[in-house]
Short mmCIF file of C-alpha atoms (C1' of nucleotides) in Angstrom, two decimals:
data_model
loop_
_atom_site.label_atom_id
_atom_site.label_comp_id
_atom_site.label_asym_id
_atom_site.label_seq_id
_atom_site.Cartn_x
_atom_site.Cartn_y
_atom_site.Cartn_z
CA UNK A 480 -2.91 -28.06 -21.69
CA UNK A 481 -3.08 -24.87 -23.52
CA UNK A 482 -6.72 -23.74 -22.25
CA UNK A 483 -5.51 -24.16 -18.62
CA UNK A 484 -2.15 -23.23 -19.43
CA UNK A 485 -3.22 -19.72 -20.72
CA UNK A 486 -5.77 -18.88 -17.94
CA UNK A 487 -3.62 -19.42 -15.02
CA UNK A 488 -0.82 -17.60 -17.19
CA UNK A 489 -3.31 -14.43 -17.73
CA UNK A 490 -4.48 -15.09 -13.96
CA UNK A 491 -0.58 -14.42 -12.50
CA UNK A 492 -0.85 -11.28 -15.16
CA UNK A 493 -4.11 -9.86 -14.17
CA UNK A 494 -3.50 -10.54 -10.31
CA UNK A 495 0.01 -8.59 -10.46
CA UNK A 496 -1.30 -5.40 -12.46
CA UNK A 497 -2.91 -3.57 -9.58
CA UNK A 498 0.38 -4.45 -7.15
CA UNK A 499 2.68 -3.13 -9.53
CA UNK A 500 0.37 -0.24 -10.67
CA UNK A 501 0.92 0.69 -6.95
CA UNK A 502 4.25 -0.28 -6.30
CA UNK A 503 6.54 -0.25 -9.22
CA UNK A 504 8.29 -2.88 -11.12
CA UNK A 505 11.86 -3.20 -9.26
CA UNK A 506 9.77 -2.87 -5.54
CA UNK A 507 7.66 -5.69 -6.19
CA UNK A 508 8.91 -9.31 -5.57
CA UNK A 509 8.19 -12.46 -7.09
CA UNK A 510 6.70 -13.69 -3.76
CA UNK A 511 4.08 -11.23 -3.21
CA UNK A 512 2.84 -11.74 -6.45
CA UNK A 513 2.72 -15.44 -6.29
CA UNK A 514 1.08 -15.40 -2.87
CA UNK A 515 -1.57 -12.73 -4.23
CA UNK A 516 -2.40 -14.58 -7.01
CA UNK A 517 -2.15 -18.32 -4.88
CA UNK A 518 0.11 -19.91 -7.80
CA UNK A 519 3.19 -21.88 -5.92
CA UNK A 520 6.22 -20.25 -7.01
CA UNK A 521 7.79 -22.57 -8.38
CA UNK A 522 5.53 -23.17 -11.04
CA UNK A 523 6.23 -18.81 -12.41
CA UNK A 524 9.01 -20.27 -14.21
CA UNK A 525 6.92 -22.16 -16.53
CA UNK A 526 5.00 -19.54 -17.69
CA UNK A 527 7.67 -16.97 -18.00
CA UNK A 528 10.89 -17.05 -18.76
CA UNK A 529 12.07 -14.50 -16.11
CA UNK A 530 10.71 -11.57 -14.30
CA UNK A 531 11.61 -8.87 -17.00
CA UNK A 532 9.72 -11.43 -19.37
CA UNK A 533 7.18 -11.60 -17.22
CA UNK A 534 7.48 -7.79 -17.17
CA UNK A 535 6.89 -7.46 -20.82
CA UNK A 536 4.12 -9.70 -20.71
CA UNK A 537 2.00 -7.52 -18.45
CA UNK A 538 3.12 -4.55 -20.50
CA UNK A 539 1.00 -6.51 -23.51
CA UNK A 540 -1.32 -7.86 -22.07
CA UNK A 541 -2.09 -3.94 -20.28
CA UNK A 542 -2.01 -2.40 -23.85
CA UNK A 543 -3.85 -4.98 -25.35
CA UNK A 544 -6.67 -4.27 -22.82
CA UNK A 545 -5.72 -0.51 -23.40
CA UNK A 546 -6.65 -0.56 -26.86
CA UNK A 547 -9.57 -2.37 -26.97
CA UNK A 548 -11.37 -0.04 -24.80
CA UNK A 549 -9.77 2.62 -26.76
CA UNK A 550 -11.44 1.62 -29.76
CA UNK A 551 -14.57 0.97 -28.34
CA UNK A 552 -14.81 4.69 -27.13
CA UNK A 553 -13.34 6.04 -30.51
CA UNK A 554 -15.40 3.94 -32.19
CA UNK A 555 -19.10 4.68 -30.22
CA UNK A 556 -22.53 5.61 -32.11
CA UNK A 557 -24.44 8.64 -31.61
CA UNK A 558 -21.28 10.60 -31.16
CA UNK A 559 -19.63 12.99 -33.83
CA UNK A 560 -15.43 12.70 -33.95
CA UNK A 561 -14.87 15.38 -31.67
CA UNK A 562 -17.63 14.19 -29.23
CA UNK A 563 -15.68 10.45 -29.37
CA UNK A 564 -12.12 12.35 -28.71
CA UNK A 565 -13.36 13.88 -26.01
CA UNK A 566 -15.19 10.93 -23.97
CA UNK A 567 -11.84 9.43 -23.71
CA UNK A 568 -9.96 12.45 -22.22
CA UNK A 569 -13.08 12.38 -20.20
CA UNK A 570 -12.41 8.77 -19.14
CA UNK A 571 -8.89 9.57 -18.40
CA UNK A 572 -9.34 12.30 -16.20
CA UNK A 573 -11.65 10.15 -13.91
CA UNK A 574 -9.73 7.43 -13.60
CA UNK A 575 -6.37 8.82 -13.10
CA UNK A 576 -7.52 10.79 -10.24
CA UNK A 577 -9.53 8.43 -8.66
CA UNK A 578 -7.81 5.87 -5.96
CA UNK A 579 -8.19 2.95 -8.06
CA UNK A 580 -4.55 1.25 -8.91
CA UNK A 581 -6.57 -1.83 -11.48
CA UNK A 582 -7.52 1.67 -14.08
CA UNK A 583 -4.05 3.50 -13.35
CA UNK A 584 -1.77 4.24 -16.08
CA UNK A 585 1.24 1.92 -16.50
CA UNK A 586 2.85 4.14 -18.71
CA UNK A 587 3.16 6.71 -16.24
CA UNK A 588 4.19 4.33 -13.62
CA UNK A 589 6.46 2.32 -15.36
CA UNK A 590 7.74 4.38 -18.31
CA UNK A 591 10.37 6.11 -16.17
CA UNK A 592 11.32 3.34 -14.05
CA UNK A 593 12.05 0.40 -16.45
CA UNK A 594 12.58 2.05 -20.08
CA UNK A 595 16.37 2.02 -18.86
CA UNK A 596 16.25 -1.08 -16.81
CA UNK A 597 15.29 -3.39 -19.20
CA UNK A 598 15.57 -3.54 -23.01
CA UNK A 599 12.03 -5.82 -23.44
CA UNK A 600 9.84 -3.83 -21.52
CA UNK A 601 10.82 -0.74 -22.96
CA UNK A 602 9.94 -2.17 -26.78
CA UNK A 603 6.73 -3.21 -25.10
CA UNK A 604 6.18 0.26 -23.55
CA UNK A 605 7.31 1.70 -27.38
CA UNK A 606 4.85 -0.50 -28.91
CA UNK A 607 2.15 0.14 -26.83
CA UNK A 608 2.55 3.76 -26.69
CA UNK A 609 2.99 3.94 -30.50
CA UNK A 610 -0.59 1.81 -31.07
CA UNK A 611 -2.24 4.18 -28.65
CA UNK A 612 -0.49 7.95 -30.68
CA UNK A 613 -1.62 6.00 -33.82
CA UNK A 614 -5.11 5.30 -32.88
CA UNK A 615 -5.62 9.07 -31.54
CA UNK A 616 -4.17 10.23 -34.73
CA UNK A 617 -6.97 7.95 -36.17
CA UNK A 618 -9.86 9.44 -33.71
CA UNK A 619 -8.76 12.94 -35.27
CA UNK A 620 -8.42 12.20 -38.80
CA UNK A 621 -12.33 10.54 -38.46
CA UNK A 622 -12.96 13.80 -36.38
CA UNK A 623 -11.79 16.18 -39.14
CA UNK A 624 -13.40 14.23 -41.92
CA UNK A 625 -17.43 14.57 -40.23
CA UNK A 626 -16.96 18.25 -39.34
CA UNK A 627 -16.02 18.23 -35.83
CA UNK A 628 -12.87 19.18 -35.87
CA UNK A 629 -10.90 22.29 -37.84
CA UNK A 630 -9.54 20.46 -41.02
CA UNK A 631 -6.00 22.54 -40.79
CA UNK A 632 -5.02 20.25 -37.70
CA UNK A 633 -2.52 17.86 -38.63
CA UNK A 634 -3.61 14.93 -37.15
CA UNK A 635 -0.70 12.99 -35.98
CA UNK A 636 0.90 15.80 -34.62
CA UNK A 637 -2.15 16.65 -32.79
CA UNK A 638 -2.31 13.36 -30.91
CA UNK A 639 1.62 13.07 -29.87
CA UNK A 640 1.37 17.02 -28.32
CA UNK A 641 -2.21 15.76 -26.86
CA UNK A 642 -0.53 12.06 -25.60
CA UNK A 643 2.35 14.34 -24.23
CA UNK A 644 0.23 16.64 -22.17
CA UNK A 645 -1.93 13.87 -20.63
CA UNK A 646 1.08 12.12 -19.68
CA UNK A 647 2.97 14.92 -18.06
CA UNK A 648 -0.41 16.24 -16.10
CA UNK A 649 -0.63 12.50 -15.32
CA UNK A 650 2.48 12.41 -13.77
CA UNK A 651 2.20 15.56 -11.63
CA UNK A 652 -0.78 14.37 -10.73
CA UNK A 653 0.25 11.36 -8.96
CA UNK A 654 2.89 13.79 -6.87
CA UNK A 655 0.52 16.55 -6.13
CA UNK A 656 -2.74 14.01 -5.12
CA UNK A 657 -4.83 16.69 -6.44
CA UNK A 658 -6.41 17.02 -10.56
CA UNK A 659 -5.35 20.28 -11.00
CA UNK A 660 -2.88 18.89 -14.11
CA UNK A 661 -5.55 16.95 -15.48
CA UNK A 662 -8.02 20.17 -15.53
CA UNK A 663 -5.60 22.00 -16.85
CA UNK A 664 -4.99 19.61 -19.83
CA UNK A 665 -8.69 19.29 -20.18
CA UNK A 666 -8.96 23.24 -21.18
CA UNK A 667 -5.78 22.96 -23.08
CA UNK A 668 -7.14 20.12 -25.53
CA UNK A 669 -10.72 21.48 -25.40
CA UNK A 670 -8.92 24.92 -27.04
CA UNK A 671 -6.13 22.89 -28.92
CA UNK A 672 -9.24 20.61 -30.97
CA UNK A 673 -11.33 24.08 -31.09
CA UNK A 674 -9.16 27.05 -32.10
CA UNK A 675 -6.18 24.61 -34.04
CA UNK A 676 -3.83 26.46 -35.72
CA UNK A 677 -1.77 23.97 -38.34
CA UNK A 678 1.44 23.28 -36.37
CA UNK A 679 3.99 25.10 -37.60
CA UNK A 680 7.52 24.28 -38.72
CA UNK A 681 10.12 25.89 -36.36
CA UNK A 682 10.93 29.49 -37.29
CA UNK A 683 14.45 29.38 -36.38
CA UNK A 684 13.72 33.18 -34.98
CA UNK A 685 13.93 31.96 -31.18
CA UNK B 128 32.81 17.54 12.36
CA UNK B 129 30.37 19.94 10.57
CA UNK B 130 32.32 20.68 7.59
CA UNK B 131 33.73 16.77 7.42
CA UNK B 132 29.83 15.72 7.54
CA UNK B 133 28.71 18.24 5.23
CA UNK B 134 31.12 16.87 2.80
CA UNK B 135 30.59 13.47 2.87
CA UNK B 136 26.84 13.70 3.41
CA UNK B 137 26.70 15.92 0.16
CA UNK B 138 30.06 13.21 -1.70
CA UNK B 139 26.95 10.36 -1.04
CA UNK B 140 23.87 12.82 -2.79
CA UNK B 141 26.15 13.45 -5.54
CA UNK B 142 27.58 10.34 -6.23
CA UNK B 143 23.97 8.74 -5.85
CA UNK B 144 22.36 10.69 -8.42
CA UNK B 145 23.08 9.50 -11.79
CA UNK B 146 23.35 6.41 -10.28
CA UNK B 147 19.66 6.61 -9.21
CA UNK B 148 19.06 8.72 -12.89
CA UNK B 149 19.58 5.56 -14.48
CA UNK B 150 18.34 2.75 -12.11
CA UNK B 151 15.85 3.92 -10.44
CA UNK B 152 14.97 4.16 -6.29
CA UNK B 153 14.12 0.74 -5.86
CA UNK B 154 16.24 -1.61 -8.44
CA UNK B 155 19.35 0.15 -6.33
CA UNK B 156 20.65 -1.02 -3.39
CA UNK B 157 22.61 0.50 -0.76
CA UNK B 158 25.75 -1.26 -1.21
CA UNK B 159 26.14 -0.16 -5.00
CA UNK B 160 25.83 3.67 -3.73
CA UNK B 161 28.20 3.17 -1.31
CA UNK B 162 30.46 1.38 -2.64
CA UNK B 163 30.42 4.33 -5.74
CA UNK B 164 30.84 6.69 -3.13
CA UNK B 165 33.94 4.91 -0.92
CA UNK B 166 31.65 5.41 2.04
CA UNK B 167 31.36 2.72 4.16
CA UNK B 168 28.11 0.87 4.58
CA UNK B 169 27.68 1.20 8.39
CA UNK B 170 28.32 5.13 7.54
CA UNK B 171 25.11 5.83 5.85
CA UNK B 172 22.37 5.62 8.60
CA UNK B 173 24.90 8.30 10.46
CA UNK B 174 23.69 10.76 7.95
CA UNK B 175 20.13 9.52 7.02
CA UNK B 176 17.46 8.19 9.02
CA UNK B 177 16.36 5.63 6.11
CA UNK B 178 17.19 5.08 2.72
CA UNK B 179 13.67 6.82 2.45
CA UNK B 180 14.69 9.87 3.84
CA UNK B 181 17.82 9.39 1.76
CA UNK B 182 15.89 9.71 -1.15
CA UNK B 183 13.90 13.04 -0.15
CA UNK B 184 17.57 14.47 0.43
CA UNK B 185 18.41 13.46 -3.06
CA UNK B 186 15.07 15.05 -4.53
CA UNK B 187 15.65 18.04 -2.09
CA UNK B 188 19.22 18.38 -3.65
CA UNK B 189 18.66 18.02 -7.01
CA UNK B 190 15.55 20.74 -6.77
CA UNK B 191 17.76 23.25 -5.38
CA UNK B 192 20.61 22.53 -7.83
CA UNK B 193 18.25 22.95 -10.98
CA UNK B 194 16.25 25.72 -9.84
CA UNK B 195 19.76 27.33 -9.31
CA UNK B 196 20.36 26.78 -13.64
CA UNK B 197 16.39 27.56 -13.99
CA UNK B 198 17.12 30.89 -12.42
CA UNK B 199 20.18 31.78 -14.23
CA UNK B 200 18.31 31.22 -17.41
CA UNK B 201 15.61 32.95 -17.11
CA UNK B 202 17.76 36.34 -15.23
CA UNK B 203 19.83 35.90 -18.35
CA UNK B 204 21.20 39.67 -19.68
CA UNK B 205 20.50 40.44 -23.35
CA UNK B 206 17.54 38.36 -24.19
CA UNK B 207 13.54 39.19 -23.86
CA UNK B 208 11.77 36.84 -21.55
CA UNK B 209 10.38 35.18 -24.68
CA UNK B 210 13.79 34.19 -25.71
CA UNK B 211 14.94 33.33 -22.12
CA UNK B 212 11.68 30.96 -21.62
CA UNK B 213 12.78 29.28 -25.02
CA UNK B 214 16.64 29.10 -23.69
CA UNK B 215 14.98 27.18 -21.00
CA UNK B 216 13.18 24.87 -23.37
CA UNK B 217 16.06 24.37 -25.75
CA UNK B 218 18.42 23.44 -23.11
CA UNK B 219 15.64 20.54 -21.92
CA UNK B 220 15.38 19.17 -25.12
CA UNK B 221 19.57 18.63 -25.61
CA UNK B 222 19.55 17.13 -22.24
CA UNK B 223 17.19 14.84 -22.25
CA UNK B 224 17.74 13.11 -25.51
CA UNK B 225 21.50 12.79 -25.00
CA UNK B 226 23.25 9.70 -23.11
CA UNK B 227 24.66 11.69 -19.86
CA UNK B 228 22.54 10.43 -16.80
CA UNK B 229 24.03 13.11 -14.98
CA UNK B 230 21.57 15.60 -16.81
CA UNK B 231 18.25 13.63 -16.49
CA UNK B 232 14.97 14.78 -15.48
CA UNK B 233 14.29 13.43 -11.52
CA UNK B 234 10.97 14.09 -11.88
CA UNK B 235 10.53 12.17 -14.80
CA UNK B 236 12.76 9.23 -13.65
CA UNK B 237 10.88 9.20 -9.88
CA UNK B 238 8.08 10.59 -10.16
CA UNK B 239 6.27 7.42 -11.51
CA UNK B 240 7.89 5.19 -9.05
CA UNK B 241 7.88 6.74 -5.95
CA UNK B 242 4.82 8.78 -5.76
CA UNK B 243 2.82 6.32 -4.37
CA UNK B 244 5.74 4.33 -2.49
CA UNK B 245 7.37 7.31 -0.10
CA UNK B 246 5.11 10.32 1.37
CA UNK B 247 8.50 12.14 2.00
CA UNK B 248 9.99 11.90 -1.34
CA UNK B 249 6.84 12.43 -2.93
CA UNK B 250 6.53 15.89 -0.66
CA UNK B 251 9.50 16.77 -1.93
CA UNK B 252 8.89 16.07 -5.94
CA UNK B 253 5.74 18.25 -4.79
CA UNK B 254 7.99 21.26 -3.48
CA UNK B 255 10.12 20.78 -6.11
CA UNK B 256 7.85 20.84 -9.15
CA UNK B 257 5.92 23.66 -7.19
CA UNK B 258 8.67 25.92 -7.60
CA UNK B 259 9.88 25.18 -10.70
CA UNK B 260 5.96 25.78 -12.36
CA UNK B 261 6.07 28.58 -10.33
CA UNK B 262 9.05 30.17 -11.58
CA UNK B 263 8.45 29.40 -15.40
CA UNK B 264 4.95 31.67 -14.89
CA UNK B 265 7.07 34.42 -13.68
CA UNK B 266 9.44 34.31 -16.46
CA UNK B 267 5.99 34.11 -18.67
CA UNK B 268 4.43 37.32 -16.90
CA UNK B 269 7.92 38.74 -17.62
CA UNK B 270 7.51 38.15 -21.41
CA UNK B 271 4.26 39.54 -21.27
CA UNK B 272 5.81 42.73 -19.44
CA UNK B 273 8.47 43.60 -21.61
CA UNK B 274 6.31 43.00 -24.78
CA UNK B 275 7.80 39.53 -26.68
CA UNK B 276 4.88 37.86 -25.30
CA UNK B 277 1.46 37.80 -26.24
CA UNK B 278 -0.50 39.96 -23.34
CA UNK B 279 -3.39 37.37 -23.65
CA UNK B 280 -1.61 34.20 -22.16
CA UNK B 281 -2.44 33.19 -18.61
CA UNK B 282 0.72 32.87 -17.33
CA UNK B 283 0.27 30.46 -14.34
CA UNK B 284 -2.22 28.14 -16.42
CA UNK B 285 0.67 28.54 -19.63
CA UNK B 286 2.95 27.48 -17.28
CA UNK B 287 1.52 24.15 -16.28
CA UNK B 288 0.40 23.32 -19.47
CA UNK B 289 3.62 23.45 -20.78
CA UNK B 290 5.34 21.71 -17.80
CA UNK B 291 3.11 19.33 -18.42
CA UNK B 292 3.78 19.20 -22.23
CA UNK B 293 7.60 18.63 -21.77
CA UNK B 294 7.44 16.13 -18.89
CA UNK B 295 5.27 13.60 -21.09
CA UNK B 296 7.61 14.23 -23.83
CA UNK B 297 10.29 13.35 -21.74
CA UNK B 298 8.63 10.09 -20.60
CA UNK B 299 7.99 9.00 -24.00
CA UNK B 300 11.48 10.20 -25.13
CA UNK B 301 12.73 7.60 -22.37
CA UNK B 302 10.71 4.46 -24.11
CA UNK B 303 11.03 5.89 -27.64
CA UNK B 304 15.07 6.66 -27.44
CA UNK B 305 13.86 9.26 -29.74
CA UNK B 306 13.79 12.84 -29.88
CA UNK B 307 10.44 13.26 -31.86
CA UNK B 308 8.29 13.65 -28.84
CA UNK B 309 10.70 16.74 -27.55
CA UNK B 310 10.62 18.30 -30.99
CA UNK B 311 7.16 17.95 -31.18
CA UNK B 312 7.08 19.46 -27.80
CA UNK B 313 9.28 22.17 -29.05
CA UNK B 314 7.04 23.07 -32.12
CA UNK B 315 4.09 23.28 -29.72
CA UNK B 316 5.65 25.30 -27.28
CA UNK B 317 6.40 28.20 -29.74
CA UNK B 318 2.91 27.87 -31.76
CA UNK B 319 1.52 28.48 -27.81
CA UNK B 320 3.65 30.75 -26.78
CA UNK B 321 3.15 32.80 -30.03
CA UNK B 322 -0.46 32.13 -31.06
CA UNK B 323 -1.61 31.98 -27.98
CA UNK B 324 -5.50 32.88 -26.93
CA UNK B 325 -6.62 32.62 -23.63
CA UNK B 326 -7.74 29.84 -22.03
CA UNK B 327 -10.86 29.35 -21.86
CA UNK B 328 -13.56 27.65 -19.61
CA UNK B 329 -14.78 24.69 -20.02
CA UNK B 330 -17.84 24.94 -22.58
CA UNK B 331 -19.46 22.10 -21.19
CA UNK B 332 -20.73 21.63 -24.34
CA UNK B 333 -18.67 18.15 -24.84
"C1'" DT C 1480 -4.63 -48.59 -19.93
"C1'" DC C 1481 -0.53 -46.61 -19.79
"C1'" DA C 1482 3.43 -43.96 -21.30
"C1'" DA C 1483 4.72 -39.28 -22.32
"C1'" DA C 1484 4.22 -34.52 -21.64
"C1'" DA C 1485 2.67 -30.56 -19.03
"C1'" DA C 1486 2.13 -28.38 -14.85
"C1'" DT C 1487 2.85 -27.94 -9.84
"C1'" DA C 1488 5.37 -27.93 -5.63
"C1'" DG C 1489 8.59 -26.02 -2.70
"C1'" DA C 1490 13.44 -26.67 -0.97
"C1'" DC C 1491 17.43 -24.45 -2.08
"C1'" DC C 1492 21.17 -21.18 -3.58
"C1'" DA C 1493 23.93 -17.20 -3.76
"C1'" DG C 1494 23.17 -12.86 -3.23
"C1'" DT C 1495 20.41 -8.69 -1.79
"C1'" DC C 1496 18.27 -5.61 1.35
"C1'" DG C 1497 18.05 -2.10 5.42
"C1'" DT C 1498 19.11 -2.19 10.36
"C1'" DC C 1499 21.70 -2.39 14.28
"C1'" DT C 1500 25.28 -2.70 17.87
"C1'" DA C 1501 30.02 -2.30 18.97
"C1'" DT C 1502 34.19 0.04 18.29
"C1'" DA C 1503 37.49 3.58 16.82
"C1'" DG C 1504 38.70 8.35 16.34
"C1'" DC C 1505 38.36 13.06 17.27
"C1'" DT C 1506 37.16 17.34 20.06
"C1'" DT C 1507 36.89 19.73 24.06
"C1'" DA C 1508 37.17 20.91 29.00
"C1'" DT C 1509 39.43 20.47 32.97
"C1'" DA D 67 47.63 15.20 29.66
"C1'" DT D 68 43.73 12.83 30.08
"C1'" DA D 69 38.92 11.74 30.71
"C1'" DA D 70 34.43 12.29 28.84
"C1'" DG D 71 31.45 12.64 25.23
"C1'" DC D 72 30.24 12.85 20.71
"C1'" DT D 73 30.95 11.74 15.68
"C1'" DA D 74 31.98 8.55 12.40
"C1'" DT D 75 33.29 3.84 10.93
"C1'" DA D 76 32.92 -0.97 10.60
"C1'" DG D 77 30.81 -5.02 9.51
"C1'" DA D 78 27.64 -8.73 11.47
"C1'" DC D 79 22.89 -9.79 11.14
"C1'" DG D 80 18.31 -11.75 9.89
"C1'" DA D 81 14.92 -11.49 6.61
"C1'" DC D 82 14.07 -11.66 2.04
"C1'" DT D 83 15.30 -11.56 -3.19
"C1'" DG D 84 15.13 -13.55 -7.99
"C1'" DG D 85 16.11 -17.54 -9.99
"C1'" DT D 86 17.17 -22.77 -10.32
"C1'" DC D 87 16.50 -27.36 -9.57
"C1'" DT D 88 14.58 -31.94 -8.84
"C1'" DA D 89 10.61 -34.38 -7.43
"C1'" DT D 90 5.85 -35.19 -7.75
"C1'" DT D 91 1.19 -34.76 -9.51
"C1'" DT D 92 -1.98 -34.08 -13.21
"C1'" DT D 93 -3.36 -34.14 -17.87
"C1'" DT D 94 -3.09 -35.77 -22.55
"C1'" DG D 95 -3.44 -38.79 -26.39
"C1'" DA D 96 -2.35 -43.32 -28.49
#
DNA sequence: TCAAAAATAGACCAGTCGTCTATAGCTTAT
DNA sequence: ATAAGCTATAGACGACTGGTCTATTTTTGA
């Protein structure tokens, strides 16, 4: 029934993040995922409708995990705005240089590879990424409202250039093996949520 | 012969790459590249040990063509290194919004994927993204020399950061089909590159 | 208790992959 | 001119792919 139905279901999910967190989406087959998780495969087409659905599915249920942690850490006591901001760039610097593929980013890892391969993963990949901007912009409005944080930043702004940056030092990070991207975008938010200068419209000089 | 090989070694990189631009390393096969490029299948392992070592051709190719443009940019006559740095950044953010595979960022489309799935192709994103960092804090101590940049900015550190900056845009720009992260990218850029202070050292206060 | 529905099982299909061996074609030296 | 040797071409090959299909088993609810 559904109980049953929805555990196994999450099981094949939760058992085939880490594989494709190393491997990719398009170098990963259906068989090594089945075996890993020891569901026949015949029964995967029950529970999804195809792979890319399956696909989307993990891309959910990832963000869904994503953001709950999220809000936990934006969310903590005993911690002023900036102090909450912070703990999560913290977090993300730890565990994207680490050698642990279950707390890797699956944006970074699938973002590039699937956005043009498949239509339902990239909506899932939009939607996630667009929850996760949205609740940063949050974490800096809260931020700027207790003190914490200069009140001429402009909030949502601030958290797409700060998303951006993590990403992209994320990225090299993976190619070079070595954190010197994610340091690097440590000092640069550290002096973005100190010194903030409002974000400016384009002069149109350069 | 050597010319003949050259050729047709070089007809298979080219014709790969927007292929690959748009698919991805793993979700393409040999035949479709071959088949693109007229080349017969039993051809290919003549001129590359592996489709692996097909790939870090590809990468090694595409580096050298863009750091070719990269370097034309930022020699260009007429124009202060602040304005040949933003040349650079303009031209990224028409190319990567628009529809033409041909013009796609490698880095962002592989980097992800094959990082952790080919030590050879992720050697040569390494060399590749090495140089290019490299070459954009150059054109940043050149702005500082000649004035249109402020004489504060850490140009190697500036450089990465802003690498960085553009590459997540570019990711995001790839699941968004939107050009907001880029302009947002673009607005930061110029606030950095204008405003900038140094970068600091960690507090350790957070 | 028993019929209906849900879930499992794995054989099967057409097609894919990268690899490999055999052959054809060209260059060069004698 | 021709033999030898190397480069390039050709396609067969086995292992595996994602996806489908029909049985079979298990669970559900009347």
């Amino acid at each position: 029934m559904s109980i049953q139905n929805t555990d196994i279901r999450q099981h094949i999910l939760d058992t085939a993040k880490p594989i494709i967190l190393g491997k990719g989406f398009s170098a990963v087959g259906l068989n090594e995922l089945l075996n890993s998780a020891e569901v026949p495969k015949g029964s995967f087409y029950h529970y999804f409708k195809s792979k890319e659905y399956f696909g989307e599915a993990l891309l959910d249920s990832y963000f869904e995990a994503y953001l709950m942690r999220l809000e936990i850490l934006l969310s903590a006591e005993g911690m002023n705005g900036a102090e909450r901001l912070m703990s999560y760039w913290q977090r993300w610097l730890e565990t994207q240089c680490g050698d642990d593929a279950e707390t890797k980013c699956m944006v970074v890892k699938l973002g590039g590879e699937v956005s043009d391969l498949s239509e339902p993963m990239r909506l899932a990949l939009q939607r996630g990424t667009n929850h996760i901007i949205s609740r940063l912009a949050d974490g800096i409005e809260e931020g700027i409202a207790d003190g914490s944080l200069p009140n001429d930043l402009v909030a949502a702004d601030t958290a797409l250039v700060l998303y951006n940056q993590w990403l992209g030092a994320t990225v090299l990070t993976k190619i070079w093996r070595d954190q010197s991207a994610l340091e690097s975008s440590m000092c640069n938010t550290e002096r973005i949520l100190k010194h903030a200068r409002p974000l400016q419209a384009r002069s149109g000089l350069w």
